[in-house]
Coordinates of C-alpha atoms in Angstrom, one line a residue:
M171 CA 17.7 -22.8 6.1
H172 CA 14.6 -21.1 4.6
S173 CA 15.5 -18.1 7.1
E174 CA 19.0 -17.7 5.7
A175 CA 18.0 -18.6 2.8
L176 CA 15.2 -15.9 1.9
V177 CA 17.4 -12.5 4.3
G178 CA 20.4 -14.3 1.7
L179 CA 18.3 -13.5 -1.0
L180 CA 16.1 -10.6 0.3
G181 CA 19.8 -8.9 0.5
E182 CA 21.5 -9.8 -3.0
L183 CA 18.6 -7.5 -4.4
P184 CA 20.4 -3.7 -4.8
G185 CA 19.6 -0.7 -3.4
T186 CA 18.2 -2.9 -0.6
E187 CA 18.9 -2.4 3.1
V188 CA 17.7 -5.9 4.5
T189 CA 18.1 -6.8 8.9
V190 CA 16.6 -9.8 11.1
R191 CA 15.4 -9.5 14.1
A192 CA 13.5 -11.7 16.5
G193 CA 12.3 -13.7 13.8
K194 CA 10.8 -10.8 11.1
V195 CA 12.9 -9.5 8.6
N196 CA 13.2 -6.1 7.8
V197 CA 13.5 -4.7 4.4
H198 CA 13.8 -0.9 3.8
I199 CA 13.3 -0.1 -0.3
P200 CA 15.0 3.9 -0.8
A201 CA 14.0 4.7 -4.2
I202 CA 10.5 4.0 -1.4
G203 CA 10.7 5.2 1.3
D204 CA 8.8 2.7 3.2
T205 CA 10.3 -1.1 5.1
L206 CA 9.1 -3.8 4.4
R207 CA 7.8 -5.4 7.6
L208 CA 7.4 -9.3 7.2
A209 CA 7.3 -12.4 9.6
I210 CA 9.6 -15.4 8.3
R211 CA 7.0 -17.6 9.0
D212 CA 4.7 -15.9 6.9
V213 CA 6.8 -16.0 4.3
L214 CA 5.1 -20.0 2.3
G215 CA 7.9 -20.4 -0.4
F216 CA 10.4 -17.4 -2.6
E217 CA 11.2 -17.8 -5.7
Q218 CA 14.4 -16.0 -7.9
I219 CA 13.1 -13.9 -11.0
I220 CA 13.5 -10.9 -14.1
V221 CA 11.0 -8.3 -13.3
P222 CA 10.0 -6.9 -16.9
T223 CA 12.8 -3.5 -16.4
G224 CA 14.9 -6.4 -16.5
D225 CA 15.8 -6.1 -12.6
P226 CA 16.1 -8.5 -10.6
G227 CA 13.5 -10.0 -7.9
L228 CA 12.2 -11.7 -5.2
E229 CA 8.4 -13.3 -5.5
L230 CA 7.2 -15.0 -2.3
G231 CA 4.0 -15.8 -0.8
I232 CA 2.8 -14.4 2.1
R233 CA 0.1 -16.3 4.7
R234 CA -2.4 -13.8 6.0
G235 CA -4.8 -16.5 7.4
H236 CA -6.1 -18.7 5.2
E237 CA -4.9 -17.0 2.3
E238 CA -1.8 -17.0 0.2
L239 CA -1.2 -13.5 -1.3
P240 CA 1.4 -13.1 -4.3
L241 CA 4.4 -10.5 -3.4
I242 CA 6.7 -8.8 -5.5
V243 CA 9.9 -7.5 -3.8
T244 CA 12.1 -5.6 -6.3
V245 CA 16.0 -2.8 -7.0
D246 CA 13.5 -0.1 -6.4
D247 CA 10.2 -1.5 -5.9
V248 CA 7.3 -3.3 -3.6
V249 CA 4.1 -5.0 -5.3
F250 CA 1.2 -6.3 -3.9
M251 CA -2.8 -6.9 -4.5
P252 CA -4.2 -4.6 -3.7
A253 CA -7.6 -5.8 -1.0
Y254 CA -10.6 -6.3 -2.2
A255 CA -13.3 -3.7 -2.5
A256 CA -16.0 -5.2 -0.7
D257 CA -14.1 -6.0 2.4
M258 CA -12.9 -2.0 2.6
L259 CA -17.0 -1.3 3.2
A260 CA -19.7 -2.3 5.9
P261 CA -22.6 -4.6 4.9
G262 CA -25.2 -3.0 2.8
A263 CA -23.3 0.0 1.8
E264 CA -24.3 0.7 -1.5
V265 CA -21.1 1.8 -3.4
R266 CA -20.4 0.9 -7.6
V267 CA -17.7 -1.3 -6.7
P268 CA -15.2 -0.6 -9.6
A269 CA -12.2 -2.7 -11.4
S270 CA -8.5 -3.3 -9.9
P271 CA -5.6 -4.3 -11.0
D272 CA -5.0 -7.8 -9.7
L273 CA -1.8 -6.1 -9.1
I274 CA 0.0 -3.1 -8.1
A275 CA 3.3 -1.5 -7.5
Y276 CA 4.4 0.9 -4.2
S277 CA 5.4 3.4 -6.1
E278 CA 2.5 3.4 -8.5
M279 CA -0.1 4.2 -5.2
H280 CA 1.4 7.0 -4.6
R281 CA 1.8 8.1 -8.3
D282 CA -2.0 7.1 -8.4
V283 CA -2.9 8.8 -4.9
R284 CA -0.5 11.9 -5.1
A285 CA -2.2 13.0 -9.3
L286 CA -5.6 12.5 -7.0
G287 CA -4.5 15.1 -4.4
R288 CA -3.1 17.4 -6.7
A289 CA -5.7 17.6 -8.6
V290 CA -8.6 17.8 -5.7
Q291 CA -6.5 20.4 -4.7
A292 CA -6.2 22.3 -7.4
G293 CA -10.3 22.1 -8.0
A294 CA -10.5 19.4 -10.5
E295 CA -13.9 18.5 -11.0
F296 CA -14.8 15.4 -11.7
D297 CA -18.1 12.6 -11.6
D298 CA -18.8 12.1 -8.3
D299 CA -19.9 8.6 -8.8
I300 CA -15.9 8.0 -10.3
L301 CA -13.9 10.1 -7.8
A302 CA -16.2 7.2 -5.0
A303 CA -14.6 4.7 -7.3
T304 CA -11.5 5.5 -7.2
L305 CA -11.0 6.4 -3.5
L306 CA -12.3 2.9 -2.4
V307 CA -9.9 1.2 -5.4
H308 CA -7.7 3.7 -3.7
R309 CA -8.7 3.0 0.0
C310 CA -7.9 -0.9 -1.4
F311 CA -4.4 0.2 -2.5
L312 CA -3.0 1.3 0.7
A313 CA -5.1 -1.8 2.9
G314 CA -3.5 -4.0 0.4
A315 CA -0.6 -2.4 1.3
V316 CA -0.8 -2.8 4.6
R317 CA -1.6 -6.3 4.6
V318 CA 1.7 -7.4 3.9
G319 CA 4.2 -4.9 6.6
L320 CA 4.3 -2.4 4.3
W321 CA 3.3 1.0 6.3
P322 CA 2.1 3.7 3.2
V323 CA 2.0 6.9 5.2
R324 CA 2.8 9.8 2.6
V325 CA 0.3 7.5 0.3
A326 CA -1.8 8.0 3.3
A327 CA -1.8 11.0 3.6
W328 CA -2.9 11.9 0.1
W329 CA -5.9 9.9 0.6
E330 CA -7.3 11.7 3.3
F331 CA -6.8 14.4 2.1
C332 CA -8.5 14.0 -0.9
H333 CA -11.4 12.4 1.9
A334 CA -11.2 15.0 3.8
A335 CA -12.4 16.7 0.7
V336 CA -15.0 15.7 -1.2
G337 CA -16.3 12.8 0.7
D338 CA -19.1 13.9 2.9
R339 CA -20.9 14.7 -0.6
L340 CA -19.8 10.9 -2.1
P341 CA -22.1 8.0 -2.2
L342 CA -19.0 6.2 -0.5
G343 CA -19.3 4.7 2.2
P344 CA -19.5 4.3 5.2
F345 CA -16.3 2.5 5.3
R346 CA -15.7 -0.7 8.4
P347 CA -14.8 -0.1 11.3
D348 CA -10.6 -0.8 10.5
P349 CA -7.9 0.4 13.4
T350 CA -5.2 -1.1 11.7
F351 CA -5.6 2.2 8.9
D352 CA -6.9 4.3 12.2
Q353 CA -3.5 4.0 13.2
L354 CA -2.0 4.7 9.9
L355 CA -3.4 7.8 10.0
A356 CA -2.6 8.5 12.9
D357 CA 0.6 8.0 12.2
V358 CA -0.4 10.6 8.7
A359 CA -1.1 13.4 11.7
Q360 CA 1.2 13.5 13.7
A361 CA 3.5 13.2 10.6
R362 CA 1.5 16.2 9.3
R363 CA 3.1 18.2 13.0
Q364 CA 5.6 17.4 12.2
T365 CA 6.1 19.5 8.6
I366 CA 4.8 23.5 7.9
Q367 CA 3.5 22.2 4.9
P368 CA 1.5 19.4 4.8
A369 CA -1.0 19.3 1.6
R370 CA 2.9 19.2 -0.3
Q371 CA 4.2 16.4 1.2
D372 CA 5.6 13.6 -1.9

C-alpha cells in the first residue's frame, strides 16, 4: 500500500512521468531535463503539499545511511538539501566554508552554476576567495542532487568547466575521493564528445 500510494501521488503531479520497476520508482521531470531515481524502500514517508507558487507537490523523507533527507517533487522542479561543505573536502583542507541554503531547487542550482560558468567564460574578474567558496557551494549542490537520486549532467558540465578554467589558482580543495562524482564527470565528458559546442550547453 505504501508503494502504491507513493507512485499514485507522484503520478498525479502534472508534468511528471512516473515508471516503476523492480522496487524502484523513476520520476522524469521534463522541465528540468532530469530523472529522479528512488528505491521505494528508502522512502520513509511522504505528504502532499502546496508549494509557494501555488502548485501541488509531494514532500518525501529519503533514507541515506542514518539520515533522513528532505525532498520535494513539484510539477516542474525538485527541491533537495545540499551536501555539507566539510564532507566535500579532504581532511585538513584549508578553505573558507561558505554559508549554504538549507534547501535548493534544481532549477536554481542550474541557473546559478550556469551563470557562474558564463561569467568565467566571458572573462569576468572575481575575488579568488569568493570564487573558491562559490565553486565549493556549487559542488555541494551537485552532491546533494546526486545523493537523492538525480543525475545533473548539464549542471556538472558547467561546474567542471569553471573548475578546469580557474580551479588551479584558487584556495580550494583538495576534494575527497568521490567515485560517484567521477562517474558524473565521465558522463559530462561523454556528452561533450557528442556535441559540437560543449561549452554552450544549457
